[in-house]
Coordinates of C-alpha atoms in Angstrom, one line a residue:
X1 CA 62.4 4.6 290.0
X2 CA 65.4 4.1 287.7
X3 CA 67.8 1.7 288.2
X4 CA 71.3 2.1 289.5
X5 CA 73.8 2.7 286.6
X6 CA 77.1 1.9 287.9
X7 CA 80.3 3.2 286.5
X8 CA 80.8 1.1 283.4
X9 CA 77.7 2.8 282.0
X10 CA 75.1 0.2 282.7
X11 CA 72.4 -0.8 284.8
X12 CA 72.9 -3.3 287.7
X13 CA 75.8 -4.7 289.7
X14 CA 78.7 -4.7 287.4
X15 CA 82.4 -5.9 287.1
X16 CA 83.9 -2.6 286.5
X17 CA 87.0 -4.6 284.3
X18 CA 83.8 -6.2 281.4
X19 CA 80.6 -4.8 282.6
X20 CA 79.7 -8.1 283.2
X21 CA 76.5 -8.3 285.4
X22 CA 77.6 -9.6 289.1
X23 CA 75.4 -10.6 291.7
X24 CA 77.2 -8.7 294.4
X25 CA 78.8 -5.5 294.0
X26 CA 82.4 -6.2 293.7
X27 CA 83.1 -2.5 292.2
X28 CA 84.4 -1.1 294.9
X29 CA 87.2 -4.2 294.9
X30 CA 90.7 -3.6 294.6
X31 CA 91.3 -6.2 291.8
X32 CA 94.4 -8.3 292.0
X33 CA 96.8 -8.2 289.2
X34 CA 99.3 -11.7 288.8
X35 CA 102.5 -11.1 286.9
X36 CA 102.2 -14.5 284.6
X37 CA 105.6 -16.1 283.4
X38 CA 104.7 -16.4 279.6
X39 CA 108.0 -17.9 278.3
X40 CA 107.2 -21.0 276.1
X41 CA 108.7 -23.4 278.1
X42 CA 106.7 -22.5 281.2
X43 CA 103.6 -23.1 279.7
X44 CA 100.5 -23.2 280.1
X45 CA 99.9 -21.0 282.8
X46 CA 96.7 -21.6 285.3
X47 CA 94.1 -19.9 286.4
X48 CA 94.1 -17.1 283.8
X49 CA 90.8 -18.2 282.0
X50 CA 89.3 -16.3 285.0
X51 CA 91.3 -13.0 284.7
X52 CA 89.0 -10.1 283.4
X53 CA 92.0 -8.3 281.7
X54 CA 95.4 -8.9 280.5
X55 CA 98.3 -6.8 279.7
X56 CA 101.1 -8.0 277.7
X57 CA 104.2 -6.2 277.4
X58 CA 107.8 -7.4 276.7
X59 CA 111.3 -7.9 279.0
X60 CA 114.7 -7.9 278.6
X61 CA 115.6 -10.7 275.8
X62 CA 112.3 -10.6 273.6
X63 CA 110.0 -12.3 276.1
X64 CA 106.8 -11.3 277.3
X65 CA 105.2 -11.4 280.6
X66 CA 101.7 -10.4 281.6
X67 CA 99.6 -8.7 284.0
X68 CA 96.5 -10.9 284.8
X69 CA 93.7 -8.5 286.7
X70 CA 91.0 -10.2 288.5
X71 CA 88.5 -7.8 289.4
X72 CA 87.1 -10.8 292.1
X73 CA 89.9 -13.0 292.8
X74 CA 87.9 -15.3 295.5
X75 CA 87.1 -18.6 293.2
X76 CA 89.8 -18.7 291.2
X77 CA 91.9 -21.5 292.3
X78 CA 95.2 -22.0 291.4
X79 CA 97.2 -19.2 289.5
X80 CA 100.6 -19.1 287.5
X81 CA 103.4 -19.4 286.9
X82 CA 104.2 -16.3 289.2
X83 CA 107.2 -14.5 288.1
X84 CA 109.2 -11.2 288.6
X85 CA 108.1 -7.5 288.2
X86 CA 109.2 -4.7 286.3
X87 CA 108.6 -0.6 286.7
X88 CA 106.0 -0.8 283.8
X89 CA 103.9 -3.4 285.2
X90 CA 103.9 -1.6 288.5
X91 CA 102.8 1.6 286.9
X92 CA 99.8 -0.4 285.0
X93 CA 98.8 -1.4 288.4
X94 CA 99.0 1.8 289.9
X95 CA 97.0 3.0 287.5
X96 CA 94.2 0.4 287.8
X97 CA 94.5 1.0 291.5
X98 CA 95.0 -2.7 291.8
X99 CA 97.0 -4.9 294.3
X100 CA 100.1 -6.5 292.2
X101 CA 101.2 -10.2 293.1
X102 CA 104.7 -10.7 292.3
X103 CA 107.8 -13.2 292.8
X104 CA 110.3 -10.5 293.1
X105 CA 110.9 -7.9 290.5
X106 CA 113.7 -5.2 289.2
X107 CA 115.7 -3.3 291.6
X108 CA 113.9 -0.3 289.7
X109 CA 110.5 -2.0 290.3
X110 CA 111.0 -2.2 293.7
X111 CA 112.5 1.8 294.3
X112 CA 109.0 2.4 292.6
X113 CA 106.8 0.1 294.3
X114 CA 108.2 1.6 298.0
X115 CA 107.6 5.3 295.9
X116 CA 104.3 4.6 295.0
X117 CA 103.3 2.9 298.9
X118 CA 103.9 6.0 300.6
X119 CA 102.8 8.4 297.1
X120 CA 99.5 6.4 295.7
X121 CA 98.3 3.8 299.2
X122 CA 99.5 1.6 296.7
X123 CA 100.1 -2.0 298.0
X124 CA 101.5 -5.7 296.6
X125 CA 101.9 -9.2 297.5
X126 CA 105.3 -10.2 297.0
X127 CA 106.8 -13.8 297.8
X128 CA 110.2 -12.0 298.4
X129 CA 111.3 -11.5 301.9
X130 CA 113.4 -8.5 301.1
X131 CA 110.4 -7.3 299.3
X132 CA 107.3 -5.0 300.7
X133 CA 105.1 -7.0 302.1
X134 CA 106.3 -10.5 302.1
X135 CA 104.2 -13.3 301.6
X136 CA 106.8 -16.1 300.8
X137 CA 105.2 -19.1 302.8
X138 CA 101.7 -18.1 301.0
X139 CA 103.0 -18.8 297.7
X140 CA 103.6 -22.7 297.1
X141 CA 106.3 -24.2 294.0
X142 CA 104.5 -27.4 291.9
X143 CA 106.1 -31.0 292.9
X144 CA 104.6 -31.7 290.0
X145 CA 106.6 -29.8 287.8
X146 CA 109.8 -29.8 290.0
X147 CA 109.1 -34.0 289.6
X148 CA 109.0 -33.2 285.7
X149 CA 112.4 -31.6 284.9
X150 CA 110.7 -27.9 284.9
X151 CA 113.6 -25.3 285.7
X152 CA 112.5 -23.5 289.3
X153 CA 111.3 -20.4 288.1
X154 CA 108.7 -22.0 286.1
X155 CA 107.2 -23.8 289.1
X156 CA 106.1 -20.8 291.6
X157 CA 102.0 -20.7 292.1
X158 CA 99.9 -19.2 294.3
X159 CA 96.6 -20.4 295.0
X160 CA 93.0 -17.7 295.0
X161 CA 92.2 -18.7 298.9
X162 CA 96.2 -17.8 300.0
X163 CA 95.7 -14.4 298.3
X164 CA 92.2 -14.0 300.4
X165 CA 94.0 -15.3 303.8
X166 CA 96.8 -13.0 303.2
X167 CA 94.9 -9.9 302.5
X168 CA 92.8 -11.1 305.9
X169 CA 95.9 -11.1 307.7
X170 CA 96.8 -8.0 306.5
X171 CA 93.5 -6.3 306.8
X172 CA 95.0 -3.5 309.1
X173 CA 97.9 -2.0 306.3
X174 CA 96.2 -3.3 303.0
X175 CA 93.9 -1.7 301.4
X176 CA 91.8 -3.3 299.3
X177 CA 88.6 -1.6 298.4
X178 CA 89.2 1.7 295.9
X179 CA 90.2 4.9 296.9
X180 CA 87.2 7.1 297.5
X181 CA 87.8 9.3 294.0
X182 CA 88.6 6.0 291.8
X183 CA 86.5 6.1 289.2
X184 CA 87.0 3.3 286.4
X185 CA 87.4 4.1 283.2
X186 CA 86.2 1.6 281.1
X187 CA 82.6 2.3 279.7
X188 CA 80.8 -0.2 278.1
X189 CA 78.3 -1.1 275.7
X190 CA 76.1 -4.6 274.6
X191 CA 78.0 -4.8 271.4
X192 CA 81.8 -2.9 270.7
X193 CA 81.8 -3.4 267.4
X194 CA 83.5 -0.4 266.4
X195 CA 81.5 1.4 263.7
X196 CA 83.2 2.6 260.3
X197 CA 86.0 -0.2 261.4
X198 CA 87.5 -2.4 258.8
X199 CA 88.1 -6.0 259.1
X200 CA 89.9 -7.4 261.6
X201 CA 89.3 -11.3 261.7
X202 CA 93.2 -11.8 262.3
X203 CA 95.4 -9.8 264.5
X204 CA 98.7 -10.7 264.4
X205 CA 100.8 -8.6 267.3
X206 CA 104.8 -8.7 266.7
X207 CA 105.7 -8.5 270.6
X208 CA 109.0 -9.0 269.7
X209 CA 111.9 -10.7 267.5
X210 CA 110.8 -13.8 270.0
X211 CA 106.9 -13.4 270.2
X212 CA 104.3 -13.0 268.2
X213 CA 100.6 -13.0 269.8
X214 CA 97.6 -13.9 267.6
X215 CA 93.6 -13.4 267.4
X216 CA 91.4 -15.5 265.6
X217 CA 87.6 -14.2 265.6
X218 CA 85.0 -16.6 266.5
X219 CA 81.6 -15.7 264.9
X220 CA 80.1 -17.8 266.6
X221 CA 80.9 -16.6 270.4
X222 CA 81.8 -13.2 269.3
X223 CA 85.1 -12.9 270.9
X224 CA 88.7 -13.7 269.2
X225 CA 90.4 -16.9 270.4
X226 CA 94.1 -16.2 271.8
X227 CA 97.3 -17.5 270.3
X228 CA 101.1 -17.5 271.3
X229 CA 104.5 -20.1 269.7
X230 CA 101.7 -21.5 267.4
X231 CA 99.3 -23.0 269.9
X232 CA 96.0 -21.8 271.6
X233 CA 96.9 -19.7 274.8
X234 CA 95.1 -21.7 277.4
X235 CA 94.4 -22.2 281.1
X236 CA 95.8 -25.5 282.1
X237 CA 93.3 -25.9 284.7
X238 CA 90.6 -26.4 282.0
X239 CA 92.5 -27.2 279.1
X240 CA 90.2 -24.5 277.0
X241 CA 91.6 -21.8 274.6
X242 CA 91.4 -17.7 276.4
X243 CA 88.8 -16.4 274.8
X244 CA 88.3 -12.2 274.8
X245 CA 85.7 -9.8 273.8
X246 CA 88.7 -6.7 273.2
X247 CA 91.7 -6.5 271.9
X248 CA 93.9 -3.6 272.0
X249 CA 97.3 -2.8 270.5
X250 CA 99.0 0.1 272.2
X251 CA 102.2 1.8 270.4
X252 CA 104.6 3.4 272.4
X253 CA 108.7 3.7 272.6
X254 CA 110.4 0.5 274.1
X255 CA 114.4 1.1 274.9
X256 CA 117.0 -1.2 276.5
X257 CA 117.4 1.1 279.8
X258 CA 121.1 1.7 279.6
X259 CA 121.8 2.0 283.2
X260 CA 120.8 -1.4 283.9
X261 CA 123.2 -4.4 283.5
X262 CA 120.8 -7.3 282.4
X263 CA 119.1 -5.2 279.6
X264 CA 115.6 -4.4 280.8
X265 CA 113.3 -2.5 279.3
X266 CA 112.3 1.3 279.6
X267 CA 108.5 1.2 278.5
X268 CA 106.6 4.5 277.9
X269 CA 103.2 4.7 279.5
X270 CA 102.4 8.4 280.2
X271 CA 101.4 10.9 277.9
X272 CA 99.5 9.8 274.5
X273 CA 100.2 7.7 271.9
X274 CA 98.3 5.7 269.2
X275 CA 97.5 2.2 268.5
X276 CA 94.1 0.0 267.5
X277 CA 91.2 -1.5 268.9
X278 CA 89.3 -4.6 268.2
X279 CA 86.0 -6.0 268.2
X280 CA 83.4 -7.8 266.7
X281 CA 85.8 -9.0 264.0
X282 CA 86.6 -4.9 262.9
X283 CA 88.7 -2.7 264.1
X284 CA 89.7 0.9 264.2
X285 CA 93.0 3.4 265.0
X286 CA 92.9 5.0 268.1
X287 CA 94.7 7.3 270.8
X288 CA 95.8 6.4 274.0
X289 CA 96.1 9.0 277.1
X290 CA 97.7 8.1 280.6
X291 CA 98.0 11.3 282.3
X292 CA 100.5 10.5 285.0
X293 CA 101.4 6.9 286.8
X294 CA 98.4 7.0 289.2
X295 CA 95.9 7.3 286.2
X296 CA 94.4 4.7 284.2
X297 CA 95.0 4.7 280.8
X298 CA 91.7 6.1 278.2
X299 CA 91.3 5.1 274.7
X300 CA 89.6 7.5 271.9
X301 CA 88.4 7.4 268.3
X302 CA 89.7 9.4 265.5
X303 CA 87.0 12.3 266.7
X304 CA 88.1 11.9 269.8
X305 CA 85.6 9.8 271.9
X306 CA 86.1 7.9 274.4
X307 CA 86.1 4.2 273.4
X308 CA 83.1 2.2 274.4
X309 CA 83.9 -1.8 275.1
X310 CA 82.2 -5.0 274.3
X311 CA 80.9 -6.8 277.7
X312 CA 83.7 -8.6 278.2
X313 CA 87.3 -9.1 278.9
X314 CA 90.0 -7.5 277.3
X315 CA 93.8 -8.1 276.3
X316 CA 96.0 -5.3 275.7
X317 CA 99.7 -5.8 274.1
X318 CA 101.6 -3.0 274.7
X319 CA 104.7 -3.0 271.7
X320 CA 107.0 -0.7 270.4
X321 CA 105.8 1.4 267.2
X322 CA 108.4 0.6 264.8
X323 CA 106.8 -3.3 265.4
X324 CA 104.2 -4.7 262.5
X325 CA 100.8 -5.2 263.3
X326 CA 99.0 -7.1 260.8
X327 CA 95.0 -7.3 260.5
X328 CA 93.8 -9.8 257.9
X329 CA 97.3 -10.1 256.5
X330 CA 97.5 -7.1 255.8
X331 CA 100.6 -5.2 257.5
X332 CA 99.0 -2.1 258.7
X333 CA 100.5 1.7 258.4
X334 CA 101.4 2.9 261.3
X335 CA 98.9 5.4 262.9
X336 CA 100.6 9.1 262.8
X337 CA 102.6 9.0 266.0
X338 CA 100.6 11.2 269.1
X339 CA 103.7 10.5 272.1
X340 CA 104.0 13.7 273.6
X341 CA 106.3 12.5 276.5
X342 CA 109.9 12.2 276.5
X343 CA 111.2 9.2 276.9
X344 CA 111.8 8.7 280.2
X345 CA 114.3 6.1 281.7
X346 CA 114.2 4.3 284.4
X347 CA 117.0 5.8 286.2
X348 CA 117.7 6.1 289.7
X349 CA 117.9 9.7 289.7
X350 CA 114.4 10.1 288.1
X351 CA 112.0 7.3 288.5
X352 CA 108.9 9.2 287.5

């Protein structure tokens, strides 16, 4: 008889976020995204040498914050810093079906988290009492870096067996296995190289005026080492560099949303656009597709195939297109733009 393939496209129990072999079936898992302060004086964060995918996408001012999914969230330890939301990072979420833990967020995060509840069964775990579902006392600020001078926002954590005791508690109105017609998108294969793809040993992402994020390949794991402010991007629970198998670069449109007083961001997700993939030390152009909020986002090929991934995990930074993307030091020409959405802002009146 032929062995099980599960929905990554291999045989065997599999972590639908790498294809990584698991000896359990964790598929069916919600996983549970962290919003990560990534603002250089908050540094490092902890507990994100165990996330299975990141998304990196800028806020109001230049920085950058990122979504940390964990596809099994039970041995993690401690994670953060955990910081605000914003109506992108829900939408990623959505998308991945996943449950999003956040220290507050956007008034226009929030009018979209409540939409997406009663719209999507979508749920989060939010340490904000006028938030959703509240889960302040299960969070827990560092005396340690209160005792060290670090300002208050950089100090919120919350640990893997609090997330797991919430959830419990909450068994009755949180889902947190899949939705019966989730699916996961990612497929993936032993080795992502991409074939035809050019050289890619450096990948330097502009995120912003502020932020740059970097990608050194490392022939000898196979995976690129992650950079940001000119250090390695670590875990400060093991003091090692974040090491991934994939890297993607997805162009879209960024705006200041002019409704909203402190300058955040309107970030386009839906519709197609273009960007780059990397693996293996090459890369090639691609197209990204996100059909409406509740789907995940596919990546293609030039001939239009869906993208197959190197077992492993993956960072995505998600940038506006006029921003340089360098590979090798070489600044690269910008794909020929795909966006068939408008633009649309996160106003009030229309939040979707």
């Amino acid at each position: 008889e032929t062995p099980a393939i599960s929905s990554t496209g291999l045989e065997g129990y599999r972590n639908p976020l790498t294809g990584e072999e698991t000896e359990t079936d964790i598929s069916g898992n919600c996983p549970v995204g962290v919003m990560l302060n990534n603002v250089k004086e908050a540094l490092p964060q902890s507990g994100n040498s165990k996330a299975d995918m990141f998304y990196e996408v800028p806020e109001e001012g230049g920085i950058t914050r990122i979504l940390a999914l964990f596809q099994d969230v039970t041995d993690v330890g401690q994670i953060g810093t955990v910081r605000s939301t914003r109506p992108y990072f829900v939408r990623l979420a959505v998308g991945q079906d996943a449950l999003l833990t956040h220290c507050g967020g956007s008034n226009q995060a929030y009018v979209i988290i409540k939409k997406y509840m009663k719209k999507a069964d979508f749920n989060d775990i939010d340490c904000l009492n006028h938030g959703t579902n509240c889960a302040y006392s299960y969070f827990k600020r560092s005396e340690a870096r209160l005792n060290a001078g670090f300002a208050l926002e950089n100090t919120m954590y919350i640990h893997s067996d609090n997330i797991q005791a919430f959830l419990e508690k909450k068994k009755d109105t949180i889902r947190t296995q899949h939705k019966a017609d989730f699916t996961p998108s990612q497929q993936f294969v032993e080795d992502g190289t991409p074939a035809q793809g050019a050289s890619a040993k450096s990948i330097d992402v502009v995120m912003s005026q502020y932020k740059h994020t970097l990608f050194d390949y490392d022939e000898t794991t196979g995976s690129y080492g992650v950079s940001e402010f000119g250090s390695p991007y670590i875990d400060e629970v093991t003091g090692e560099q974040i090491h991934v198998e994939n890297v993607l670069v997805l162009l879209t449109d960024i705006s200041v949303n002019q409704e909203s007083a402190l300058g955040h961001l309107s970030v386009v997700l839906t519709g197609t656009g273009t960007g780059y993939y990397a693996c293996g030390g090459k890369f090639i152009p691609i197209t990204w597709e996100k059909k409406d909020v509740t789907d995940q986002q596919r990546f293609y090929d030039q001939d239009g195939n869906q993208i197959k991934f190197g077992i492993g995990k993956t960072y995505i930074c998600i940038v506006d297109k006029s921003r340089n993307i360098t590979m090798d030091e070489v600044v690269q020409e910008k794909p020929a733009d795909a966006n068939t959405e408008d633009a649309k802002v996160d106003s009030m009146a229309q939040v979707d």
